[in-house]
Coordinates of C-alpha atoms and ligand atoms in Angstrom, one line a residue:
X1 CA 108.1 92.6 125.3
X2 CA 108.8 90.1 122.0
X3 CA 106.2 87.8 122.5
X4 CA 106.7 83.9 122.2
X5 CA 103.1 83.6 119.7
X6 CA 100.7 86.9 118.9
X7 CA 97.8 84.5 117.8
X8 CA 95.7 88.1 118.2
X9 CA 98.6 89.8 115.0
X10 CA 98.9 86.3 113.5
X11 CA 94.6 86.4 112.5
X12 CA 94.6 90.7 112.8
X13 CA 96.1 89.5 108.7
X14 CA 92.8 88.1 107.3
X15 CA 90.3 90.0 109.3
X16 CA 88.0 90.7 107.0
X17 CA 87.9 87.5 105.4
X18 CA 87.6 86.6 108.3
X19 CA 84.8 88.5 109.7
X20 CA 82.8 87.6 105.8
X21 CA 83.6 84.3 106.7
X22 CA 81.6 84.2 109.9
X23 CA 78.9 86.0 108.0
X24 CA 78.5 83.4 105.6
X25 CA 77.6 81.0 108.2
X26 CA 75.6 82.6 110.5
X27 CA 73.8 83.8 107.2
X28 CA 73.2 80.3 106.5
X29 CA 71.5 79.4 109.4
X30 CA 73.2 75.3 108.8
X31 CA 75.9 75.5 111.8
X32 CA 77.2 71.7 111.4
X33 CA 78.0 69.3 109.2
X34 CA 77.0 71.9 106.1
X35 CA 79.2 72.9 102.9
X36 CA 82.2 74.7 104.7
X37 CA 83.2 71.5 106.7
X38 CA 82.7 69.5 103.1
X39 CA 84.5 72.2 100.8
X40 CA 87.2 72.4 103.7
X41 CA 87.7 69.1 104.1
X42 CA 88.5 68.8 99.8
X43 CA 90.1 71.7 100.3
X44 CA 92.4 70.5 103.0
X45 CA 92.8 67.1 100.9
X46 CA 94.1 68.1 98.1
X47 CA 96.8 70.3 99.8
X48 CA 97.8 67.2 102.0
X49 CA 97.8 65.2 98.5
X50 CA 95.0 62.4 100.0
X51 CA 91.8 60.9 99.0
X52 CA 90.8 62.0 102.1
X53 CA 90.1 63.6 104.7
X54 CA 87.6 64.4 107.7
X55 CA 87.0 66.8 109.7
X56 CA 87.1 66.3 113.5
X57 CA 86.7 68.6 117.2
X58 CA 90.6 68.6 117.4
X59 CA 93.8 66.3 117.2
X60 CA 93.5 64.3 120.0
X61 CA 90.0 62.8 118.9
X62 CA 92.2 62.8 115.5
X63 CA 94.1 60.2 117.1
X64 CA 91.8 57.8 118.5
X65 CA 89.1 58.1 116.2
X66 CA 91.9 56.7 114.5
X67 CA 93.4 54.3 116.6
X68 CA 89.2 52.6 117.1
X69 CA 88.9 52.5 113.8
X70 CA 91.5 50.3 112.9
X71 CA 89.9 48.1 116.4
X72 CA 93.0 48.4 118.3
X73 CA 92.3 48.8 122.1
X74 CA 93.3 46.4 124.9
X75 CA 95.3 43.9 124.9
X76 CA 96.9 45.8 121.8
X77 CA 100.6 47.6 122.2
X78 CA 100.7 51.3 119.5
X79 CA 104.5 52.9 119.9
X80 CA 105.3 56.1 120.4
X81 CA 107.9 58.8 120.8
X82 CA 109.0 59.3 124.4
X83 CA 109.3 62.3 123.6
X84 CA 105.8 63.7 122.8
X85 CA 103.2 65.9 123.4
X86 CA 100.9 64.0 126.6
X87 CA 97.9 63.7 123.5
X88 CA 99.7 61.1 121.5
X89 CA 100.2 59.0 123.9
X90 CA 96.3 59.7 126.1
X91 CA 94.8 59.1 122.7
X92 CA 96.4 55.7 122.6
X93 CA 95.4 55.3 126.6
X94 CA 92.2 56.7 125.6
X95 CA 91.2 53.4 123.6
X96 CA 92.9 50.5 125.9
X97 CA 95.7 50.2 124.2
X98 CA 99.2 50.6 125.8
X99 CA 101.8 53.0 124.9
X100 CA 105.2 52.1 124.1
X101 CA 107.1 54.3 124.4
X102 CA 110.0 54.7 122.4
X103 CA 113.2 57.1 123.2
X104 CA 114.0 59.9 120.5
X105 CA 117.3 61.1 119.0
X106 CA 119.2 63.4 121.0
X107 CA 120.0 65.4 117.2
X108 CA 116.2 65.5 115.7
X109 CA 114.3 64.6 118.7
X110 CA 112.0 62.4 116.7
X111 CA 111.8 59.0 117.2
X112 CA 114.8 56.8 117.5
X113 CA 114.0 54.5 114.2
X114 CA 116.6 52.4 115.5
X115 CA 115.5 51.3 119.3
X116 CA 111.9 50.3 117.7
X117 CA 112.6 46.8 116.5
X118 CA 113.3 45.6 119.6
X119 CA 110.0 47.2 121.3
X120 CA 108.0 45.1 118.8
X121 CA 105.5 42.2 120.9
X122 CA 103.3 40.2 118.8
X123 CA 100.7 42.1 120.7
X124 CA 102.0 45.2 119.0
X125 CA 99.5 47.0 116.3
X126 CA 100.2 50.0 115.5
X127 CA 103.5 52.7 114.9
X128 CA 102.3 56.6 116.1
X129 CA 104.9 59.0 114.6
X130 CA 104.7 61.8 116.0
X131 CA 106.5 65.2 113.5
X132 CA 107.6 66.8 116.8
X133 CA 108.2 70.7 116.8
X134 CA 107.8 71.2 113.0
X135 CA 110.2 68.0 111.8
X136 CA 108.3 65.1 109.8
X137 CA 110.4 61.6 111.7
X138 CA 112.9 59.8 109.0
X139 CA 109.9 58.2 107.7
X140 CA 111.6 55.5 105.5
X141 CA 113.6 53.4 108.1
X142 CA 110.2 53.4 109.9
X143 CA 107.7 52.3 107.1
X144 CA 109.8 49.5 106.6
X145 CA 109.9 47.6 109.9
X146 CA 106.1 48.5 109.4
X147 CA 106.1 46.7 107.2
X148 CA 108.1 43.6 107.8
X149 CA 105.8 43.2 110.6
X150 CA 102.2 44.6 109.3
X151 CA 101.7 47.6 111.9
X152 CA 99.4 50.3 110.5
X153 CA 101.8 53.9 110.1
X154 CA 100.1 56.4 111.9
X155 CA 101.3 60.3 111.6
X156 CA 100.8 62.8 115.0
X157 CA 100.8 66.0 112.7
X158 CA 99.1 68.5 114.9
X159 CA 102.7 69.9 114.5
X160 CA 103.9 69.8 110.9
X161 CA 101.1 70.9 108.6
X162 CA 102.3 71.0 104.9
X163 CA 105.8 69.3 105.5
X164 CA 107.3 67.5 102.8
X165 CA 108.8 64.5 104.0
X166 CA 109.5 62.1 99.5
X167 CA 107.8 64.7 98.2
X168 CA 104.9 64.2 99.7
X169 CA 103.3 66.4 102.6
X170 CA 102.5 65.0 106.0
X171 CA 99.3 63.4 106.3
X172 CA 100.1 61.4 103.3
X173 CA 103.6 60.0 104.5
X174 CA 101.6 56.4 106.2
X175 CA 98.5 54.8 106.8
X176 CA 96.1 57.7 108.9
X177 CA 97.6 60.9 109.8
X178 CA 95.5 63.5 112.8
X179 CA 96.1 67.2 112.9
X180 CA 94.9 69.8 115.2
X181 CA 93.7 72.9 114.3
X182 CA 94.0 73.9 117.7
X183 CA 95.1 77.9 117.5
X184 CA 98.8 78.3 118.1
X185 CA 99.6 75.3 115.6
X186 CA 100.5 75.8 112.0
X187 CA 97.6 76.2 110.5
X188 CA 95.3 77.0 113.8
X189 CA 91.4 77.9 114.1
X190 CA 90.1 80.4 116.0
X191 CA 89.1 77.0 118.6
X192 CA 89.6 74.1 118.5
X193 CA 89.3 71.9 115.0
X194 CA 91.1 68.8 114.0
X195 CA 91.0 66.2 110.9
X196 CA 92.1 63.4 109.7
X197 CA 93.8 62.6 106.9
X198 CA 94.1 58.7 105.0
X199 CA 94.3 57.4 101.3
X200 CA 92.2 54.5 103.0
X201 CA 88.1 54.8 101.1
X202 CA 87.2 51.8 104.0
X203 CA 88.9 53.4 107.1
X204 CA 87.5 57.1 106.1
X205 CA 83.9 55.5 105.7
X206 CA 84.1 54.2 109.1
X207 CA 85.5 57.7 110.1
X208 CA 82.7 59.2 108.7
X209 CA 79.8 57.3 110.7
X210 CA 82.7 57.0 114.3
X211 CA 82.7 60.6 114.3
X212 CA 79.0 61.2 114.0
X213 CA 77.5 59.3 116.8
X214 CA 79.0 55.8 114.4
X215 CA 75.9 57.1 112.2
X216 CA 76.1 56.1 108.4
X217 CA 72.8 56.7 108.2
X218 CA 70.4 59.5 109.9
X219 CA 69.3 57.3 113.0
X220 CA 71.1 54.2 112.2
X221 CA 74.1 53.4 114.2
X222 CA 77.0 50.7 112.7
X223 CA 78.4 52.1 115.5
X224 CA 78.8 52.9 118.9
X225 CA 79.8 56.5 117.5
X226 CA 81.1 59.6 120.0
X227 CA 79.9 63.6 118.8
X228 CA 83.8 64.5 117.6
X229 CA 82.8 66.4 114.6
X230 CA 84.4 69.7 113.8
X231 CA 82.2 72.9 113.1
X232 CA 81.1 74.8 110.4
X233 CA 82.3 78.6 111.9
X234 CA 85.9 76.6 112.3
X235 CA 85.8 74.8 108.5
X236 CA 84.4 78.2 106.9
X237 CA 87.3 80.2 108.9
X238 CA 90.3 77.7 108.6
X239 CA 89.5 78.2 105.3
X240 CA 89.9 81.6 105.0
X241 CA 93.9 80.3 107.1
X242 CA 94.8 77.6 104.8
X243 CA 95.2 80.1 101.7
X244 CA 98.3 81.6 104.0
X245 CA 99.6 78.3 105.3
X246 CA 102.3 77.7 102.9
X247 CA 103.5 82.3 102.8
X248 CA 103.2 81.4 106.4
X249 CA 105.0 78.2 107.5
X250 CA 107.8 80.4 104.5
X251 CA 107.8 83.2 107.0
X252 CA 108.9 80.8 109.9
X253 CA 111.7 79.0 107.4
X254 CA 113.3 82.7 106.7
X255 CA 113.0 83.4 110.1
X256 CA 114.7 80.1 111.4
X257 CA 117.4 80.7 108.9
X258 CA 118.1 84.1 110.3
X259 CA 118.5 81.9 113.3
X260 CA 120.8 78.7 112.5
X261 CA 123.3 81.0 110.8
X262 CA 123.4 84.4 113.1
X263 CA 123.0 82.7 116.6
X264 CA 126.7 82.0 118.2
X265 CA 127.6 81.4 121.7
X266 CA 129.1 78.0 122.8
X267 CA 126.5 77.4 125.4
X268 CA 123.8 76.8 122.8
X269 CA 122.7 74.2 120.8
X270 CA 120.1 74.6 117.6
X271 CA 118.3 72.1 116.3
X272 CA 118.6 70.1 113.4
X273 CA 118.6 72.0 110.0
X274 CA 117.7 69.7 107.1
X275 CA 118.8 68.9 104.3
X276 CA 115.8 69.4 102.6
X277 CA 114.7 72.5 104.3
X278 CA 110.2 71.3 103.0
X279 CA 111.5 68.7 105.9
X280 CA 110.6 71.1 108.9
X281 CA 108.0 74.1 109.3
X282 CA 108.9 75.5 112.4
X283 CA 106.1 75.1 114.5
X284 CA 109.0 76.0 117.2
X285 CA 112.5 77.0 117.7
X286 CA 113.7 74.3 119.9
X287 CA 117.8 75.2 121.3
X288 CA 119.4 73.4 124.0
X289 CA 121.5 74.5 126.5
X290 CA 122.9 72.7 130.7
X291 CA 121.6 76.7 132.4
X292 CA 118.0 76.6 130.3
X293 CA 116.9 78.6 133.6
X294 CA 119.3 80.9 134.1
X295 CA 118.8 80.9 130.0
X296 CA 115.2 81.8 130.1
X297 CA 115.4 84.4 132.8
X298 CA 117.8 86.1 130.9
X299 CA 115.8 86.0 127.9
X300 CA 112.4 87.4 130.1
X301 CA 114.9 90.1 132.0
X302 CA 115.3 91.4 127.9
X303 CA 112.3 91.9 127.1
X304 CA 112.4 87.8 125.9
X305 CA 109.1 85.6 125.9
X306 CA 110.2 82.1 125.5
X307 CA 108.5 78.6 126.0
X308 CA 109.9 75.4 127.1
X309 CA 108.2 72.4 124.4
X310 CA 107.6 70.3 127.4
X311 CA 109.0 70.7 131.1
X312 CA 107.7 67.5 132.1
X313 CA 108.3 64.1 130.3
X314 CA 105.0 61.8 129.6
X315 CA 106.1 58.9 131.5
X316 CA 107.0 60.8 134.4
X317 CA 103.6 62.7 134.7
X318 CA 101.1 62.1 137.4
X319 CA 99.0 60.4 135.1
X320 CA 101.1 58.6 134.3
X321 CA 102.4 57.2 137.2
X322 CA 102.8 53.4 136.6
X323 CA 105.6 54.2 134.0
X324 CA 107.6 56.5 136.5
X325 CA 109.8 53.6 136.7
X326 CA 110.2 53.3 133.4
X327 CA 113.7 55.0 132.1
X328 CA 114.2 57.7 129.1
X329 CA 116.9 59.4 130.0
X330 CA 117.7 60.9 125.9
X331 CA 113.8 62.1 126.7
X332 CA 114.7 63.7 130.1
X333 CA 117.6 65.3 129.4
X334 CA 116.0 66.4 126.5
X335 CA 113.1 67.7 128.8
X336 CA 115.3 69.4 130.8
X337 CA 117.7 71.8 128.3
X338 CA 115.0 73.0 125.7
X339 CA 113.5 75.9 125.0
X340 CA 111.8 77.4 122.1
X341 CA 112.5 80.8 120.9
X342 CA 109.7 82.9 119.6
X343 CA 109.5 82.4 116.1
X344 CA 106.0 82.9 113.8
X345 CA 104.8 84.6 110.4
X346 CA 104.3 88.1 112.0
X347 CA 107.3 88.1 113.7
X348 CA 109.6 91.4 112.9
X349 CA 112.9 91.7 111.1
X350 CA 113.5 94.2 113.9
X351 CA 112.5 91.2 116.4
X352 CA 114.4 88.7 115.3
X353 CA 117.8 90.3 115.0
X354 CA 116.7 91.7 119.1
X355 CA 116.2 88.4 119.3
X356 CA 119.7 87.0 118.1
X357 CA 121.5 89.8 120.0
X358 CA 120.6 89.1 123.0
X359 CA 121.2 85.5 123.4
X360 CA 125.0 86.2 121.8
X361 CA 125.5 87.9 125.2
X362 CA 124.4 85.2 126.7
X363 CA 127.3 84.2 128.7
Ligands
PLP401 C1 98.8 70.3 118.9 C2 98.9 68.5 119.7 C3 98.0 67.8 119.7 C4 96.5 67.3 120.0 O1 95.5 68.4 119.8 P1 94.6 69.2 120.0 O2 93.8 69.6 119.0 O3 94.8 70.0 120.7 O4 93.3 68.2 121.0 C5 98.0 66.5 119.8 N1 99.6 65.7 119.1 C6 100.7 66.9 119.2 C7 102.1 66.3 119.1 C8 99.8 68.3 119.6 O5 101.1 69.3 119.8

């Protein structure tokens, strides 16, 4: 069986260093907001090319904290793609603002920037851009629209650690960015974790307080904050894994290149391949076909495990029944036709070749 994602094998590559990191934390006697978190924040900020990184509890909380820090709340609208993981939209709901969904481009699966202008009202405060499946969204036109209407640009970079656009990494492309270190992400912790990156000094100061009960000084509270901290153990483990992020992303690109060159089947539509290959880190490799369910069971019968990212569009979720009447046909089509092939830094050449062979035999 070729697994979709083998986390055990991924982390086994670094087992010695990971165990040393956990021992270091255990022996330090300091488990919250200590040196590991500070060092990770410095290293990840340097990696992204930004002035500030604020470690937080997870990706959803990262996005929520950014919105809170910008004082976006009830009565405000935030533009977000209709084709995204539900967490992007949950963050907007959590602060009491209204998510305004915009259809994706059928080629890139990312937000269609040409549709944003018509959704902007006097209540719009921000565009929450998602770099879905590892591909950076087309930022130049989005940044222009945001400038024209004085909107904040917030990146949901949970699937795109290390991807590059305009010579800059994700996390440095808008006003602030939220990252997730959920174990299956390109940079994954061994538990929950997240981070916010920004070049905005004032925002960073506020976020450091907000993640820690709203406290800027011990036992003094400027804001009604949260407990949304990154813990020392996860920071120590992430420090190990950050060293290998570029190598891991390169391995993903090599597999993606093979898939793009060698999968030849007229029933299968391959993903967008950006001219600048660094624009994507292939968090997942998403193919499309009218016969998705039949293809998925065929692959399973042939020992290949696949996943659908995602089977139900956000506006069709029970949690968002107020949106059920809204119409997002492109998003719905994507959700019906997509299938994610295995792609990971530990996938062998033999596994990749077998996946290609089986796919090319699908009739
Ligand atoms: C994983 C993910 C999140 C949420 O991150 P968590 O750490 O699981 O809270 C948000 N947005 C996108 C696009 C994601 O893929």
